Amino acid sequence: SDFLVKGPLSYQESLDNPVSIDINEQLVNSSLNGRAESKDFELLKVLGKGGYGKVFLARKIRGPDQGTIYAMKVLKKASIVRNQKDTAHTKSERNILELIRHPFLVQLHYAFQTPGRLYLILEYLAGGELFMQLEREGVFNEDTARFYLSEIVLALGHLHSQGIVYRDLKPENVLLSVTASVNA
C-alpha cells in the first residue's frame, strides 16, 4: 500500500549534521545478503497495524547482516486473497519496492512467504512519519517546508521516470530518518 518517501528528521538537523503473494524470493534476496526467512528475525515491537497485517521493528539474528534493524511488514494471505484487487495491489507493491532504488525512497531488503503470511523486510527509518513531525512543530517554516517538499518531489520524479504513479501521498506515508542523511 505504501511506497514510502523518506527524508531527514528535520531541516535544522540537516544543516547541523551533514552526512555524505506471489513473491519471487530469489529476485530480491539474491541481490542482497542471501535468503531470509521469518526465523532469521527477532521481533522487537509493533510499529503499526493495518487491515491486512502489522509492521514490526525487527532485528536480523542470522547471516552477514546480523544485528541490522529492519521494518518487517507481515501480511496475512487469507485477508489479501479474498479480493482479487487486493491480491493484485499486494503483488504490485512488492514488485515496485523491488524495482525502485533512490535515496529518498524506502528500500526493500528481503521478501519471502510462509503458507499463511507474506513478509516484506524494509529499511527502518527511526524518525517516524512526517505527519508526527508536523504535529510536534505545528507549522513548518518556509525553509523546512521547501526542504521536505524538494525531497518528496525528487522521489516522485524517480517513480514517474519508472512509469510508477504514487496515489497515496500524505504526511502519514512520508518517513523520516533520524540523521540528516538521506543516504543512510
CSV table of C-alpha atoms in Angstrom, one decimal:
chain,number,residue,atom,x,y,z
A,1,SER,CA,0.0,0.0,0.0
A,2,ASP,CA,2.8,2.4,0.7
A,3,PHE,CA,6.0,3.2,-1.3
A,4,LEU,CA,7.2,5.4,1.4
A,5,VAL,CA,9.2,8.5,0.8
A,6,LYS,CA,12.0,9.1,3.4
A,7,GLY,CA,13.9,12.2,4.5
A,8,PRO,CA,15.9,13.6,7.4
A,9,LEU,CA,14.3,14.1,10.8
A,10,SER,CA,14.3,17.9,10.5
A,11,TYR,CA,15.5,20.7,8.3
A,12,GLN,CA,17.7,22.1,11.1
A,13,GLU,CA,19.4,18.7,11.7
A,14,SER,CA,20.3,18.5,8.0
A,15,LEU,CA,22.1,21.8,8.4
A,16,ASP,CA,23.7,20.9,11.7
A,17,ASN,CA,24.7,17.3,10.8
A,18,PRO,CA,25.5,16.9,7.1
A,19,VAL,CA,26.3,13.3,6.2
A,20,SER,CA,27.6,12.4,2.8
A,21,ILE,CA,1.7,-13.0,-2.8
A,22,ASP,CA,3.3,-14.5,-5.5
A,23,ILE,CA,6.6,-13.4,-4.2
A,24,ASN,CA,9.7,-14.4,-6.1
A,25,GLU,CA,12.1,-14.5,-3.2
A,26,GLN,CA,15.2,-15.1,-5.4
A,27,LEU,CA,15.0,-11.8,-7.1
A,28,VAL,CA,15.2,-9.6,-4.0
A,29,ASN,CA,17.2,-11.9,-1.8
A,30,SER,CA,19.9,-12.9,-4.3
A,31,SER,CA,20.8,-9.3,-4.8
A,32,LEU,CA,21.3,-8.7,-1.1
A,33,ASN,CA,22.6,-10.8,1.7
A,34,GLY,CA,21.3,-14.2,0.6
A,35,ARG,CA,17.9,-15.7,1.5
A,36,ALA,CA,16.0,-15.0,4.6
A,37,GLU,CA,13.0,-16.4,6.5
A,38,SER,CA,11.0,-15.4,9.5
A,39,LYS,CA,13.1,-17.3,12.0
A,40,ASP,CA,16.1,-15.1,10.9
A,41,PHE,CA,14.5,-12.1,12.7
A,42,GLU,CA,13.8,-11.2,16.3
A,43,LEU,CA,10.6,-9.1,16.7
A,44,LEU,CA,11.2,-6.1,18.9
A,45,LYS,CA,7.9,-4.2,18.9
A,46,VAL,CA,4.9,-3.4,16.8
A,47,LEU,CA,5.3,-0.2,14.7
A,48,GLY,CA,1.9,-0.2,13.2
A,49,LYS,CA,-1.2,-2.2,12.4
A,50,GLY,CA,-3.5,-2.3,9.4
A,51,GLY,CA,-6.3,-4.3,7.9
A,52,TYR,CA,-4.1,-6.9,6.4
A,53,GLY,CA,-1.3,-7.2,8.9
A,54,LYS,CA,1.3,-5.5,11.1
A,55,VAL,CA,4.6,-3.8,10.8
A,56,PHE,CA,7.3,-4.8,13.3
A,57,LEU,CA,10.6,-3.4,14.3
A,58,ALA,CA,12.8,-6.5,13.8
A,59,ARG,CA,16.5,-7.4,14.3
A,60,LYS,CA,18.2,-9.8,11.9
A,61,ILE,CA,19.8,-12.5,14.1
A,62,ARG,CA,21.5,-14.6,11.4
A,63,GLY,CA,23.5,-14.0,8.3
A,64,PRO,CA,26.0,-11.4,7.1
A,65,ASP,CA,23.7,-8.5,8.1
A,66,GLN,CA,23.2,-10.0,11.6
A,67,GLY,CA,22.2,-7.2,14.1
A,68,THR,CA,20.7,-4.9,11.4
A,69,ILE,CA,17.4,-3.4,12.4
A,70,TYR,CA,14.6,-3.5,9.8
A,71,ALA,CA,10.9,-2.8,9.5
A,72,MET,CA,9.1,-6.1,8.9
A,73,LYS,CA,5.8,-5.8,7.2
A,74,VAL,CA,3.8,-9.0,7.8
A,75,LEU,CA,0.6,-9.5,5.7
A,76,LYS,CA,-2.0,-12.2,6.3
A,77,LYS,CA,-2.6,-14.1,3.0
A,78,ALA,CA,-6.1,-15.0,4.0
A,79,SER,CA,-7.0,-11.3,4.2
A,80,ILE,CA,-5.4,-10.4,0.9
A,81,VAL,CA,-6.7,-13.3,-1.3
A,82,ARG,CA,-10.4,-12.6,-0.5
A,83,ASN,CA,-10.3,-9.8,-3.0
A,84,GLN,CA,-8.6,-10.0,-6.4
A,85,LYS,CA,-7.9,-6.3,-6.4
A,86,ASP,CA,-6.1,-6.6,-3.0
A,87,THR,CA,-4.1,-9.5,-4.3
A,88,ALA,CA,-3.0,-7.6,-7.4
A,89,HIS,CA,-2.2,-4.5,-5.3
A,90,THR,CA,0.0,-6.5,-2.9
A,91,LYS,CA,1.9,-8.1,-5.8
A,92,SER,CA,2.3,-4.7,-7.4
A,93,GLU,CA,3.6,-3.1,-4.2
A,94,ARG,CA,6.2,-5.9,-3.8
A,95,ASN,CA,7.4,-5.6,-7.4
A,96,ILE,CA,7.6,-1.8,-7.2
A,97,LEU,CA,9.6,-2.0,-4.0
A,98,GLU,CA,12.0,-4.4,-5.6
A,99,LEU,CA,12.4,-2.2,-8.6
A,100,ILE,CA,13.0,1.2,-7.0
A,101,ARG,CA,16.4,2.4,-5.8
A,102,HIS,CA,16.6,6.0,-4.8
A,103,PRO,CA,18.0,7.9,-1.8
A,104,PHE,CA,14.5,9.3,-0.9
A,105,LEU,CA,12.5,6.0,-1.2
A,106,VAL,CA,12.4,3.2,1.3
A,107,GLN,CA,14.4,0.2,0.3
A,108,LEU,CA,13.1,-3.4,0.2
A,109,HIS,CA,15.8,-5.8,1.6
A,110,TYR,CA,14.0,-9.2,1.6
A,111,ALA,CA,10.7,-10.6,0.5
A,112,PHE,CA,9.5,-14.1,1.4
A,113,GLN,CA,6.4,-16.1,2.4
A,114,THR,CA,5.1,-18.8,4.6
A,115,PRO,CA,1.9,-20.8,3.9
A,116,GLY,CA,-0.1,-18.1,5.8
A,117,ARG,CA,1.9,-14.9,5.5
A,118,LEU,CA,3.8,-12.6,3.2
A,119,TYR,CA,6.9,-10.8,4.6
A,120,LEU,CA,8.4,-7.6,3.3
A,121,ILE,CA,11.7,-6.6,5.1
A,122,LEU,CA,12.2,-2.9,4.6
A,123,GLU,CA,14.7,-0.3,5.6
A,124,TYR,CA,13.9,1.0,9.0
A,125,LEU,CA,13.6,4.8,9.4
A,126,ALA,CA,13.6,5.8,13.1
A,127,GLY,CA,12.5,9.4,12.6
A,128,GLY,CA,8.8,8.4,12.3
A,129,GLU,CA,6.2,10.0,10.0
A,130,LEU,CA,6.3,13.5,8.6
A,131,PHE,CA,2.8,13.8,10.0
A,132,MET,CA,4.1,13.4,13.5
A,133,GLN,CA,6.9,15.9,12.9
A,134,LEU,CA,4.3,18.3,11.7
A,135,GLU,CA,2.2,17.6,14.8
A,136,ARG,CA,5.2,18.4,17.0
A,137,GLU,CA,6.3,21.6,15.2
A,138,GLY,CA,2.8,22.9,14.5
A,139,VAL,CA,3.6,24.6,11.2
A,140,PHE,CA,6.8,24.2,9.2
A,141,ASN,CA,8.6,27.5,8.3
A,142,GLU,CA,9.1,28.1,4.7
A,143,ASP,CA,12.7,26.7,4.6
A,144,THR,CA,11.7,23.5,6.3
A,145,ALA,CA,8.6,23.0,4.0
A,146,ARG,CA,10.8,23.7,1.0
A,147,PHE,CA,13.4,21.2,2.2
A,148,TYR,CA,10.9,18.3,2.7
A,149,LEU,CA,9.0,19.1,-0.5
A,150,SER,CA,12.1,19.1,-2.6
A,151,GLU,CA,13.0,15.6,-1.4
A,152,ILE,CA,9.4,14.4,-2.0
A,153,VAL,CA,9.5,15.9,-5.5
A,154,LEU,CA,12.7,14.1,-6.3
A,155,ALA,CA,11.3,10.8,-5.0
A,156,LEU,CA,8.1,11.3,-7.1
A,157,GLY,CA,10.2,12.2,-10.1
A,158,HIS,CA,12.1,9.0,-9.8
A,159,LEU,CA,8.9,7.0,-9.5
A,160,HIS,CA,7.4,8.7,-12.5
A,161,SER,CA,10.6,8.1,-14.5
A,162,GLN,CA,10.0,4.4,-13.9
A,163,GLY,CA,6.4,4.6,-15.0
A,164,ILE,CA,5.0,4.4,-11.5
A,165,VAL,CA,2.2,6.7,-10.2
A,166,TYR,CA,2.0,7.0,-6.5
A,167,ARG,CA,-1.6,7.8,-5.5
A,168,ASP,CA,-1.4,7.8,-1.7
A,169,LEU,CA,1.0,10.6,-0.9
A,170,LYS,CA,0.2,12.1,2.5
A,171,PRO,CA,2.3,13.1,5.6
A,172,GLU,CA,1.5,9.7,7.2
A,173,ASN,CA,3.3,7.9,4.3
A,174,VAL,CA,6.4,10.0,4.4
A,175,LEU,CA,9.0,8.5,6.7
A,176,LEU,CA,12.0,10.4,8.2
A,177,SER,CA,15.4,9.2,9.1
A,178,VAL,CA,16.9,10.2,12.5
A,179,THR,CA,20.2,11.5,11.0
A,180,ALA,CA,20.2,14.3,8.4
A,181,SER,CA,21.5,11.8,5.9
A,182,VAL,CA,19.0,10.5,3.4
A,183,ASN,CA,21.7,8.1,2.2
A,184,ALA,CA,21.7,6.2,5.5
